[in-house]
Short mmCIF file of N, CA and C in Angstrom, two decimals:
data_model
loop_
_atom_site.label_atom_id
_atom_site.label_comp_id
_atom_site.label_asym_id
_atom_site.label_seq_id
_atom_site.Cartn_x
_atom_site.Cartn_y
_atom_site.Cartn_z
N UNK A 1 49.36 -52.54 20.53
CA UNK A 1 48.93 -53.83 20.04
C UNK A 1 48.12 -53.71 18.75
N UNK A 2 47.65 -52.41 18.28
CA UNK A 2 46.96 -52.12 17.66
C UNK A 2 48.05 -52.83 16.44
N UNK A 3 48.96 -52.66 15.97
CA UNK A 3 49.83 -52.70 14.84
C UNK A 3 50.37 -53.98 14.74
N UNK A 4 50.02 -54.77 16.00
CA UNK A 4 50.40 -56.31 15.52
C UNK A 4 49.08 -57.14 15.26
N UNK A 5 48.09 -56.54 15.86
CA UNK A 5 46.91 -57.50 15.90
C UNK A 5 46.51 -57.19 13.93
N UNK A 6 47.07 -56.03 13.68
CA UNK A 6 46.54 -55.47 12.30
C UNK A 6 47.61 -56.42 10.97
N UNK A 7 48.75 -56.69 11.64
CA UNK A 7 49.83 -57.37 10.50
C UNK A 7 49.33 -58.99 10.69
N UNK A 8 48.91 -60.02 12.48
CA UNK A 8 48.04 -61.17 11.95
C UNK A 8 46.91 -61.07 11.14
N UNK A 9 45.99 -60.10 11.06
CA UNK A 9 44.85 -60.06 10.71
C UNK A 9 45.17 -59.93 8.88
N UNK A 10 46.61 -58.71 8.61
CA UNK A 10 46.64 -59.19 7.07
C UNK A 10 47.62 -60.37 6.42
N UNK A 11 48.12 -61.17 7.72
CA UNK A 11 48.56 -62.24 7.23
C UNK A 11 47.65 -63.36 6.89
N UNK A 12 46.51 -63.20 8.13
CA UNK A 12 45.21 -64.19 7.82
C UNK A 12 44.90 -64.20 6.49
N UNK A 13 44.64 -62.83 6.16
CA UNK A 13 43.86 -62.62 5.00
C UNK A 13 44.37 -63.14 3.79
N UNK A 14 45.75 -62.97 3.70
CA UNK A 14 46.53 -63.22 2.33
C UNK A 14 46.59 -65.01 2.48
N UNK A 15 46.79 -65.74 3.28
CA UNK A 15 46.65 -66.80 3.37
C UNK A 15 45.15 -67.28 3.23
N UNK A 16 44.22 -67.11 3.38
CA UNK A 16 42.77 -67.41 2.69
C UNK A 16 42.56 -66.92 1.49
N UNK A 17 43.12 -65.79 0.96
CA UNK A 17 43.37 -65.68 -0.47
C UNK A 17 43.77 -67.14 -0.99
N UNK A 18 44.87 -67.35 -0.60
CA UNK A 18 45.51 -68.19 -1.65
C UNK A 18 44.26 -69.49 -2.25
N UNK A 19 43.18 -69.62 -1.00
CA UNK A 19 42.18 -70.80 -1.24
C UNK A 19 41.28 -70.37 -2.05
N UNK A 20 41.13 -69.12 -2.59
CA UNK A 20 39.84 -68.15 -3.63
C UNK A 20 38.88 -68.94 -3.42
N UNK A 21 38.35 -69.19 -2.17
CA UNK A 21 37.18 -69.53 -2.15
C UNK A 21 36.33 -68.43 -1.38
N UNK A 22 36.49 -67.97 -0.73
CA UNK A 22 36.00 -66.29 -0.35
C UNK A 22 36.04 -65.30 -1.34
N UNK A 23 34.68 -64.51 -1.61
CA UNK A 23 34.54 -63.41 -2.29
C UNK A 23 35.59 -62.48 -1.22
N UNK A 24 35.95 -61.28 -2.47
CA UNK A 24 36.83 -60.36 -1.81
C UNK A 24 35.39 -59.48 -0.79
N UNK A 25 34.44 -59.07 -1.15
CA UNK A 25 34.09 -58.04 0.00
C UNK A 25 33.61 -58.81 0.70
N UNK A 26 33.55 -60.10 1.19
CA UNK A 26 33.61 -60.72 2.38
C UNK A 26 34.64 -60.75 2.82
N UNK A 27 36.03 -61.60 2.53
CA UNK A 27 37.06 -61.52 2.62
C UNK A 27 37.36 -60.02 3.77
N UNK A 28 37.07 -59.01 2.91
CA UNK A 28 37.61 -57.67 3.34
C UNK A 28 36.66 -57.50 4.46
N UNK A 29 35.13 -57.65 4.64
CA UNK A 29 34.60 -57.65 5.96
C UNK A 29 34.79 -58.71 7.23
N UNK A 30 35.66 -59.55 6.94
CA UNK A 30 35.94 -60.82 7.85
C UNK A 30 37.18 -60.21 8.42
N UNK A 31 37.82 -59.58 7.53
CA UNK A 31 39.21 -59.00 8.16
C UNK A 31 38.74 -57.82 8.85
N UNK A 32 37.83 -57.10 8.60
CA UNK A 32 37.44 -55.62 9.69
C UNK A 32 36.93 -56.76 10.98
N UNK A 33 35.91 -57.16 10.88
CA UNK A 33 35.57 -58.09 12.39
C UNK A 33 36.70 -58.98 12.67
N UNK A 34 37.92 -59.19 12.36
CA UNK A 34 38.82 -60.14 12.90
C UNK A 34 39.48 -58.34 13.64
N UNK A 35 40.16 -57.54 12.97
CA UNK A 35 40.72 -56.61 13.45
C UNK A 35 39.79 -55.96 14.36
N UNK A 36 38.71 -55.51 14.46
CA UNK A 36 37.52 -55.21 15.59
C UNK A 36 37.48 -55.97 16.83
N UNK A 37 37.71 -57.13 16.83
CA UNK A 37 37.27 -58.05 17.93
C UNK A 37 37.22 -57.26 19.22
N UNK A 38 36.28 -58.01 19.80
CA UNK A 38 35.94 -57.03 21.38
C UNK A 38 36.91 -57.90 22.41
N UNK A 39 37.89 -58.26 21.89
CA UNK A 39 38.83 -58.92 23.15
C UNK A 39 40.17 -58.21 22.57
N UNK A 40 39.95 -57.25 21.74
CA UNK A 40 41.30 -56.42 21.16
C UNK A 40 41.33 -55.40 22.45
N UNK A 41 41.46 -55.73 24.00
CA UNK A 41 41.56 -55.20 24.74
C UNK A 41 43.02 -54.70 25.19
N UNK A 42 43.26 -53.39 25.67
CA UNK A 42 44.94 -53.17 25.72
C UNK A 42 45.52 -53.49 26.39
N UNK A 43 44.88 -54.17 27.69
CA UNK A 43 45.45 -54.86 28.90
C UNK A 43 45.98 -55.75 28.44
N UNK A 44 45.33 -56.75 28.06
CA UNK A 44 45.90 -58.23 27.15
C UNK A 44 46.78 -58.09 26.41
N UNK A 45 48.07 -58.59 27.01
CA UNK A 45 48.88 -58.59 26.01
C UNK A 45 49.81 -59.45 25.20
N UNK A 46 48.69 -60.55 25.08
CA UNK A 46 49.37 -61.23 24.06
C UNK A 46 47.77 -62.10 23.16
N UNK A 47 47.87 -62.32 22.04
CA UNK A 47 47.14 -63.61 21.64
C UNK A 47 47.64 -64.30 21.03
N UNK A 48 46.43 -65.76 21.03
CA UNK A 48 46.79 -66.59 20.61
C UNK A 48 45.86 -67.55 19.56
N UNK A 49 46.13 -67.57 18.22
CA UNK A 49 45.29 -68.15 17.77
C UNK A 49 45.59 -69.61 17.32
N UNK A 50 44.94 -70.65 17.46
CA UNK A 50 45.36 -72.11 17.27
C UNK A 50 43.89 -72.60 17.11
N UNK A 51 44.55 -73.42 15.68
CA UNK A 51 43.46 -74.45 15.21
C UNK A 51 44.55 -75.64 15.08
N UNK A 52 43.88 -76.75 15.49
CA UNK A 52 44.64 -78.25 15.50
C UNK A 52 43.51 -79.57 15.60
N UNK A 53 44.21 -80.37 16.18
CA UNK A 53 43.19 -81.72 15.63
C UNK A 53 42.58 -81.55 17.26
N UNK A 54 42.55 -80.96 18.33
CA UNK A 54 42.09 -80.79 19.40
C UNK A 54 40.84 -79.49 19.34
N UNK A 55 41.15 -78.14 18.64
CA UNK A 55 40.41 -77.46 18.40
C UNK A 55 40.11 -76.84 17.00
N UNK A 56 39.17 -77.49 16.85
CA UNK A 56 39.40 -77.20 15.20
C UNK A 56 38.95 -75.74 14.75
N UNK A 57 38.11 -75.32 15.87
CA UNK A 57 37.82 -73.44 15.36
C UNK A 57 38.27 -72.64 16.54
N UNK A 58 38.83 -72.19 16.35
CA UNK A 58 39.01 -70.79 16.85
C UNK A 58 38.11 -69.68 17.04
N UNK A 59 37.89 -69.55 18.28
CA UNK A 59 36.61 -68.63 18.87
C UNK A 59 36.70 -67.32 18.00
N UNK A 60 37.65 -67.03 18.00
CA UNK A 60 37.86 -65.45 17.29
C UNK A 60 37.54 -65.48 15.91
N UNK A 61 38.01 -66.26 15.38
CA UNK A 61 37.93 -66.53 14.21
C UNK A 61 36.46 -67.22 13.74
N UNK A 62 35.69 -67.71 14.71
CA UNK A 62 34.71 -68.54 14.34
C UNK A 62 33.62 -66.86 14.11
N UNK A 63 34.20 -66.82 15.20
CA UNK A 63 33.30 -64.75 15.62
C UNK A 63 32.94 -64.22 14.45
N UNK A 64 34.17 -63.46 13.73
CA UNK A 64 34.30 -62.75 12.67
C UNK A 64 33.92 -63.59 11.50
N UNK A 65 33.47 -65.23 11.31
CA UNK A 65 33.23 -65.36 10.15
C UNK A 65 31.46 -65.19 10.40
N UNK A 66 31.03 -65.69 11.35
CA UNK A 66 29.66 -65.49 11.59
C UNK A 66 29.49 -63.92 11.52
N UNK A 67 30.06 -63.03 11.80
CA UNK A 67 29.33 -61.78 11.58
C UNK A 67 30.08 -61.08 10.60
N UNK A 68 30.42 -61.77 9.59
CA UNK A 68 30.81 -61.28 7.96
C UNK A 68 30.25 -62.53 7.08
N UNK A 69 29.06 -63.59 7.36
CA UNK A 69 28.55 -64.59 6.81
C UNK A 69 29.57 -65.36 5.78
N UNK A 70 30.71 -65.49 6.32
CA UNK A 70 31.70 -66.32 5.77
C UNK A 70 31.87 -68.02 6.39
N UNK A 71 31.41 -69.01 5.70
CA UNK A 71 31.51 -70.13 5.75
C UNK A 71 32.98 -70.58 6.72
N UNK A 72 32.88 -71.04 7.75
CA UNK A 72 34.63 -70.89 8.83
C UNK A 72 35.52 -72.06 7.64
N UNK A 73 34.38 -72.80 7.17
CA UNK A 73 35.61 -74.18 6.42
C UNK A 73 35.89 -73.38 4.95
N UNK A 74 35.55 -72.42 4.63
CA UNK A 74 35.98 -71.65 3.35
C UNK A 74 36.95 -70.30 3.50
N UNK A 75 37.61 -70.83 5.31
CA UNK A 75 39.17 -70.39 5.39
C UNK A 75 39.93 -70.56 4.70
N UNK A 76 39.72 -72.08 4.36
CA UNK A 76 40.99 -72.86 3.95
C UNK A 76 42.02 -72.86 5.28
N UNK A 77 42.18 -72.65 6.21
CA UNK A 77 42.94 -72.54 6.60
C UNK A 77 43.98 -74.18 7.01
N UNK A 78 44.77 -74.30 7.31
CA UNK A 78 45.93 -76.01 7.42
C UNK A 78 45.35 -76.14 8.62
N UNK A 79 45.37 -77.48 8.70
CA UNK A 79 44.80 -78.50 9.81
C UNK A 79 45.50 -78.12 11.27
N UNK A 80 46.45 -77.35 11.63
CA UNK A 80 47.47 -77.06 12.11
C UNK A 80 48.27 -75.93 11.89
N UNK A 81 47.16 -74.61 12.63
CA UNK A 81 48.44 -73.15 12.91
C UNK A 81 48.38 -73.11 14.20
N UNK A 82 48.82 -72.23 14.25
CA UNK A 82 49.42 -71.27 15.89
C UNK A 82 49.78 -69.98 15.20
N UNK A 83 49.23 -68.96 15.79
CA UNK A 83 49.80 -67.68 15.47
C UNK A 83 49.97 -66.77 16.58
N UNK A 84 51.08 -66.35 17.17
CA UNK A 84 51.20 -65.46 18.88
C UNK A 84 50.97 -63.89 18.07
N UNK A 85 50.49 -63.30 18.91
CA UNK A 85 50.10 -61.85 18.55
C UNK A 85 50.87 -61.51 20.17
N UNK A 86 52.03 -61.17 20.42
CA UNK A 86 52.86 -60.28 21.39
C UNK A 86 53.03 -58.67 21.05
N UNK A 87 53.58 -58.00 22.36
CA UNK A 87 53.87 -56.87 21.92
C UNK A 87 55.15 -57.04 21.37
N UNK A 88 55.56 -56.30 20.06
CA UNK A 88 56.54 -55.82 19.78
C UNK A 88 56.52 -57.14 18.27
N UNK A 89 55.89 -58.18 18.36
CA UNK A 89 56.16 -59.03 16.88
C UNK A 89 55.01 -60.07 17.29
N UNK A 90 54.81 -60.53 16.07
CA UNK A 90 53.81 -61.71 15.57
C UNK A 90 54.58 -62.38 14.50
N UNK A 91 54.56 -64.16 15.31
CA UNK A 91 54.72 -65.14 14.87
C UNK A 91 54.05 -66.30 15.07
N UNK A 92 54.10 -67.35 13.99
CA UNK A 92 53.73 -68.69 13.95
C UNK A 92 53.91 -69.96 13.83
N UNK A 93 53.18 -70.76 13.59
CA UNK A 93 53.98 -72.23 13.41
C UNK A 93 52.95 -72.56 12.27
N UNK A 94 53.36 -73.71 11.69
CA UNK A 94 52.29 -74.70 10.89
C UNK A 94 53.07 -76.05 11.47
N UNK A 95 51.74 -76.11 11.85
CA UNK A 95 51.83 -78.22 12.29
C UNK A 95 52.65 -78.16 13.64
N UNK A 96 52.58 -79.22 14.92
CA UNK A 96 53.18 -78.78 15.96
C UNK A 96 54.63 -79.12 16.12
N UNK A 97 55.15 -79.85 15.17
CA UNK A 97 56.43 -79.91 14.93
C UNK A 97 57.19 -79.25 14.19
N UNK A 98 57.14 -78.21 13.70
CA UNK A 98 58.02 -77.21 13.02
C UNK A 98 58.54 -75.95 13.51
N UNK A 99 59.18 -75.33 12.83
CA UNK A 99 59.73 -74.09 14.06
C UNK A 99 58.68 -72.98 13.28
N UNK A 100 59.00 -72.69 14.58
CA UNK A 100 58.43 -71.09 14.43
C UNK A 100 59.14 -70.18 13.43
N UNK A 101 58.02 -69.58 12.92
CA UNK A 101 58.67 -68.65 11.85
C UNK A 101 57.74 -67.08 12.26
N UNK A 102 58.61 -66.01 11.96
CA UNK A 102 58.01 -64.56 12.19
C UNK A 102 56.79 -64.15 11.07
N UNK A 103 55.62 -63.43 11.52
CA UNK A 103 55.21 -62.68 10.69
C UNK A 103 55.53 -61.39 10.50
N UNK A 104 55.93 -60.90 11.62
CA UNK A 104 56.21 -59.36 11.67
C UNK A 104 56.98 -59.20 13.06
N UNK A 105 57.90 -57.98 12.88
CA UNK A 105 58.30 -57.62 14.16
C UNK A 105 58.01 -56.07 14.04
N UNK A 106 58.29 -55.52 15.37
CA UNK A 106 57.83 -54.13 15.61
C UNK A 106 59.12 -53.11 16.20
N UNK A 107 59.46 -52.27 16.01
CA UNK A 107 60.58 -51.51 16.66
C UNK A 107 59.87 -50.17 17.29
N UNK A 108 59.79 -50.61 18.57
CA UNK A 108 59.45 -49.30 19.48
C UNK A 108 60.40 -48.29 19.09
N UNK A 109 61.09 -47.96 18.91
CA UNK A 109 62.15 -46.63 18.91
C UNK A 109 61.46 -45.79 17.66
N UNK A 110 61.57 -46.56 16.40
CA UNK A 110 61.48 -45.85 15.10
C UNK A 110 59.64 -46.31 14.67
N UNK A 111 58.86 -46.74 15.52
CA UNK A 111 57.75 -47.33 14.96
C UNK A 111 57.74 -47.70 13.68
N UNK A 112 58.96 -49.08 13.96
CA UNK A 112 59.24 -49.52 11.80
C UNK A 112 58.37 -51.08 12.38
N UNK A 113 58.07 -51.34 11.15
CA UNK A 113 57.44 -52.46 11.04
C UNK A 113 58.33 -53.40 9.89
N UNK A 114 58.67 -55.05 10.13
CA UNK A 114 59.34 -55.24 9.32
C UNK A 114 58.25 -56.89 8.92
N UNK A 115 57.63 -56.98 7.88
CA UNK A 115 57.06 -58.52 7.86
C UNK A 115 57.87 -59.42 7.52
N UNK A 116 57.63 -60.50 7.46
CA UNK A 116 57.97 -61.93 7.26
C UNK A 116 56.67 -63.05 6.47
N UNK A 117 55.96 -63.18 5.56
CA UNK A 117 55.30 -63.85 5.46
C UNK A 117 55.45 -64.83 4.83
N UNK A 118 54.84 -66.03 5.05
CA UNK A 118 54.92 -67.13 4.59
C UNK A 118 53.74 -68.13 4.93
N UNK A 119 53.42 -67.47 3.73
CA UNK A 119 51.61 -67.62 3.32
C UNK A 119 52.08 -68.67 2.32
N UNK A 120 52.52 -69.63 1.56
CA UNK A 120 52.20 -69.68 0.66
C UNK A 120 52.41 -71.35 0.43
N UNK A 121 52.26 -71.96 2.11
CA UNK A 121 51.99 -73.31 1.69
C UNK A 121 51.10 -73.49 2.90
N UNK A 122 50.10 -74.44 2.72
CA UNK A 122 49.42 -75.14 4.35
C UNK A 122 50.12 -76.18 4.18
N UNK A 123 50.77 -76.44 3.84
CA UNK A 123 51.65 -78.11 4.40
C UNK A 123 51.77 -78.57 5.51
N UNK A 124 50.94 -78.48 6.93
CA UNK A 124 51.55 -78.17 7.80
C UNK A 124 51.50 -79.92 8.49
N UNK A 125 51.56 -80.55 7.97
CA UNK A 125 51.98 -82.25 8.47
C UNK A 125 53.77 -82.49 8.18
N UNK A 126 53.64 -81.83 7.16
CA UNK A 126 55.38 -82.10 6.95
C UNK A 126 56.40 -81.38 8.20
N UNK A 127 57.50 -81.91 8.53
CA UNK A 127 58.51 -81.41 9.37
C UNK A 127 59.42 -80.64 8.73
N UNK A 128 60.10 -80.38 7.59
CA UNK A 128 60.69 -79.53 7.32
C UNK A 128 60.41 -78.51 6.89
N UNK A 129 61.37 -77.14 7.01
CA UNK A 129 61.10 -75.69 6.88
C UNK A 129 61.31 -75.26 5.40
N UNK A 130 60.53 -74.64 5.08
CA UNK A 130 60.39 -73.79 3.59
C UNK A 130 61.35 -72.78 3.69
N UNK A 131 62.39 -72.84 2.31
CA UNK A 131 63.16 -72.07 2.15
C UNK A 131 62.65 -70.35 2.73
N UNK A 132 61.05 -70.30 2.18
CA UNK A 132 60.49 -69.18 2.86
C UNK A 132 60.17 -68.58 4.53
N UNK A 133 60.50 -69.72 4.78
CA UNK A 133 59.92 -69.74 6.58
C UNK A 133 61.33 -68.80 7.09
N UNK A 134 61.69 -68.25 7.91
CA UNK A 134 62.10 -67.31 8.73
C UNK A 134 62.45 -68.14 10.56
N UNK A 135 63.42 -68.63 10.82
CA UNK A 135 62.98 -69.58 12.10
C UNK A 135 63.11 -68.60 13.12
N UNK A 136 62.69 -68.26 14.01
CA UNK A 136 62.90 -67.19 14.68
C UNK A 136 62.91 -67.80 16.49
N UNK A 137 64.14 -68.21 16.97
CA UNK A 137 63.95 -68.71 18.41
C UNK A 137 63.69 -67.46 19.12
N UNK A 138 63.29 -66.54 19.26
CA UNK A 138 62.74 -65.46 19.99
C UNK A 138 61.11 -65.92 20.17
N UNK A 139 60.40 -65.99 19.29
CA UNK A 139 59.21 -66.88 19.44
C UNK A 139 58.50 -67.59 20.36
N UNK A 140 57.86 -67.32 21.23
CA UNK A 140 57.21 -68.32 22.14
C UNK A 140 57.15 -69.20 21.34
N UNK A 141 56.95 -70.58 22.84
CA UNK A 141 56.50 -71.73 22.47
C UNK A 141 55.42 -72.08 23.46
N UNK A 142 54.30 -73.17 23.15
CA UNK A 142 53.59 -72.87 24.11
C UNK A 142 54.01 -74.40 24.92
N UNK A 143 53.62 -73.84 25.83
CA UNK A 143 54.08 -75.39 26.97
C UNK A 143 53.18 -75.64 27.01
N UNK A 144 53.18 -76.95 27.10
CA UNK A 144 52.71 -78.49 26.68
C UNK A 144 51.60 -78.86 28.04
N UNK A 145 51.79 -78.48 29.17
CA UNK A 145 51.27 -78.43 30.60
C UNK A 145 50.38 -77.44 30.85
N UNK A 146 50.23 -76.56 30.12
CA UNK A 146 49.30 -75.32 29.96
C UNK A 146 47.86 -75.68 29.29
N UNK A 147 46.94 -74.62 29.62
CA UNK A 147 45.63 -74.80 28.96
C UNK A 147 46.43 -74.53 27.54
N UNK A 148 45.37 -74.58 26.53
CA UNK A 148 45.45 -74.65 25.11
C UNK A 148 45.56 -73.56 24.96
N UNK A 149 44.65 -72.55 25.29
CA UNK A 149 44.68 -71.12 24.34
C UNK A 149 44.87 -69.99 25.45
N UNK A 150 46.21 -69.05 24.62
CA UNK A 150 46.53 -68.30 25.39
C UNK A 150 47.37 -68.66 26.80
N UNK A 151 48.22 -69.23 26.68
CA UNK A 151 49.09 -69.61 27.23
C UNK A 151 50.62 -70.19 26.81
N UNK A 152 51.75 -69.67 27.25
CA UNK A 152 53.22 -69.85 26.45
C UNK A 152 53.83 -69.67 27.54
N UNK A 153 54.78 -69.50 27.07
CA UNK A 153 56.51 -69.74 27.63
C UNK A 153 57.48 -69.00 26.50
N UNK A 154 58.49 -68.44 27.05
CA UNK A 154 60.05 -68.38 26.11
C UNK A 154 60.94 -69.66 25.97
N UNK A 155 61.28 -70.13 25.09
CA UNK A 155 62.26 -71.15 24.78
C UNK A 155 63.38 -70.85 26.08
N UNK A 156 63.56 -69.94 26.06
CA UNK A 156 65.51 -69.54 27.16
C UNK A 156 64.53 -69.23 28.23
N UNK A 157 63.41 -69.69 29.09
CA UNK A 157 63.32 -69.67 30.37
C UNK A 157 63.29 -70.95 30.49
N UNK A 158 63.92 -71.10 32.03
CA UNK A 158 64.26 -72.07 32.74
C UNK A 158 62.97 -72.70 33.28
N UNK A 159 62.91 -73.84 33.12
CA UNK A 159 61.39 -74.28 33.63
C UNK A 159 61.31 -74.00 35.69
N UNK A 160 60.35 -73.84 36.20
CA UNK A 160 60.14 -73.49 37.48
C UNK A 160 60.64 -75.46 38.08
N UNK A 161 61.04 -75.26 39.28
CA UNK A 161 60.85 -76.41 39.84
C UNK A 161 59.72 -77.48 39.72
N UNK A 162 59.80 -78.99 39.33
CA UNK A 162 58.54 -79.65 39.27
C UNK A 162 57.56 -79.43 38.05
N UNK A 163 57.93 -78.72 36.95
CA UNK A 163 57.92 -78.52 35.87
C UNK A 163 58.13 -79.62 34.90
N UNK A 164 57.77 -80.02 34.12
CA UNK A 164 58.34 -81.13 32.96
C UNK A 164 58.38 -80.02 31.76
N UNK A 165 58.67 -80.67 30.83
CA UNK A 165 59.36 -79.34 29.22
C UNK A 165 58.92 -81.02 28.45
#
């Protein structure tokens, strides 16, 4: 998990670039305490990070800006991500109606790493996909009936009996 939690953490980063409102050696110490986190536990194996009009900070993220004295609203980050940190790939959404797009996938066999980024709009109210976005139905989605954070589903599982989708 070490190698996916490390490709969200430099997707974060390049996407708060784009807002230059963070000095770089903050910047660069917000990304060591985002990659540090004490819930980067190996049991856990998946995260989930989501900011929306329900939660507007993200615990993890709120973490690492307080102990790199980075202002959380001088993310920049869109009113609306989701980012899954799974084994084997990390992907996201912007806004809750759009598809999922990859940040990275992982190949156990050859330990290759392949990214996908698409840093380079917060648009995330609009419904259509950026020529840059990557749609990737492999992607969790998170069900709708679930707590908020840290909790999903696969698109191709069958919902359990008494289930709504």
């Amino acid at each position: 998990m070490k190698s996916e939690i490390a490709a969200v953490v430099s997707f974060l980063k390049r996407l708060v670039k784009l807002k230059n409102k963070v000095e770089v050696e903050k910047m660069d110490l917000f990304a060591e305490r985002l990659h540090s986190a004490k819930s980067a536990d190996p049991c856990v194996f998946f995260r989930c990070i989501r900011v929306n009009a329900f939660h507007k900070y993200d615990p993890e993220l709120l973490r690492a800006c307080r102990e790199s004295g980075v202002h959380y609203g001088d993310l920049g980050l869109p009113w609306e991500i989701t980012l899954w940190v799974d084994p084997g790939e990390v992907c996201g959404r912007y806004g809750e109606q759009n598809f999922d797009f990859s940040i990275a996938t992982f190949s156990t066999d050859q330990n290759e790493m392949t990214f996908f980024y698409h840093s380079d709009s917060s648009d995330e109210g609009s419904t259509h996909s950026s020529p840059l976005t990557v749609p990737n139905r492999k992607c969790q989605a998170l069900n709708p009936a679930a707590p908020p954070q840290h909790s999903y589903r696969t698109r191709d599982r069958t919902p359990t009996p008494g289930q709504t989708n």
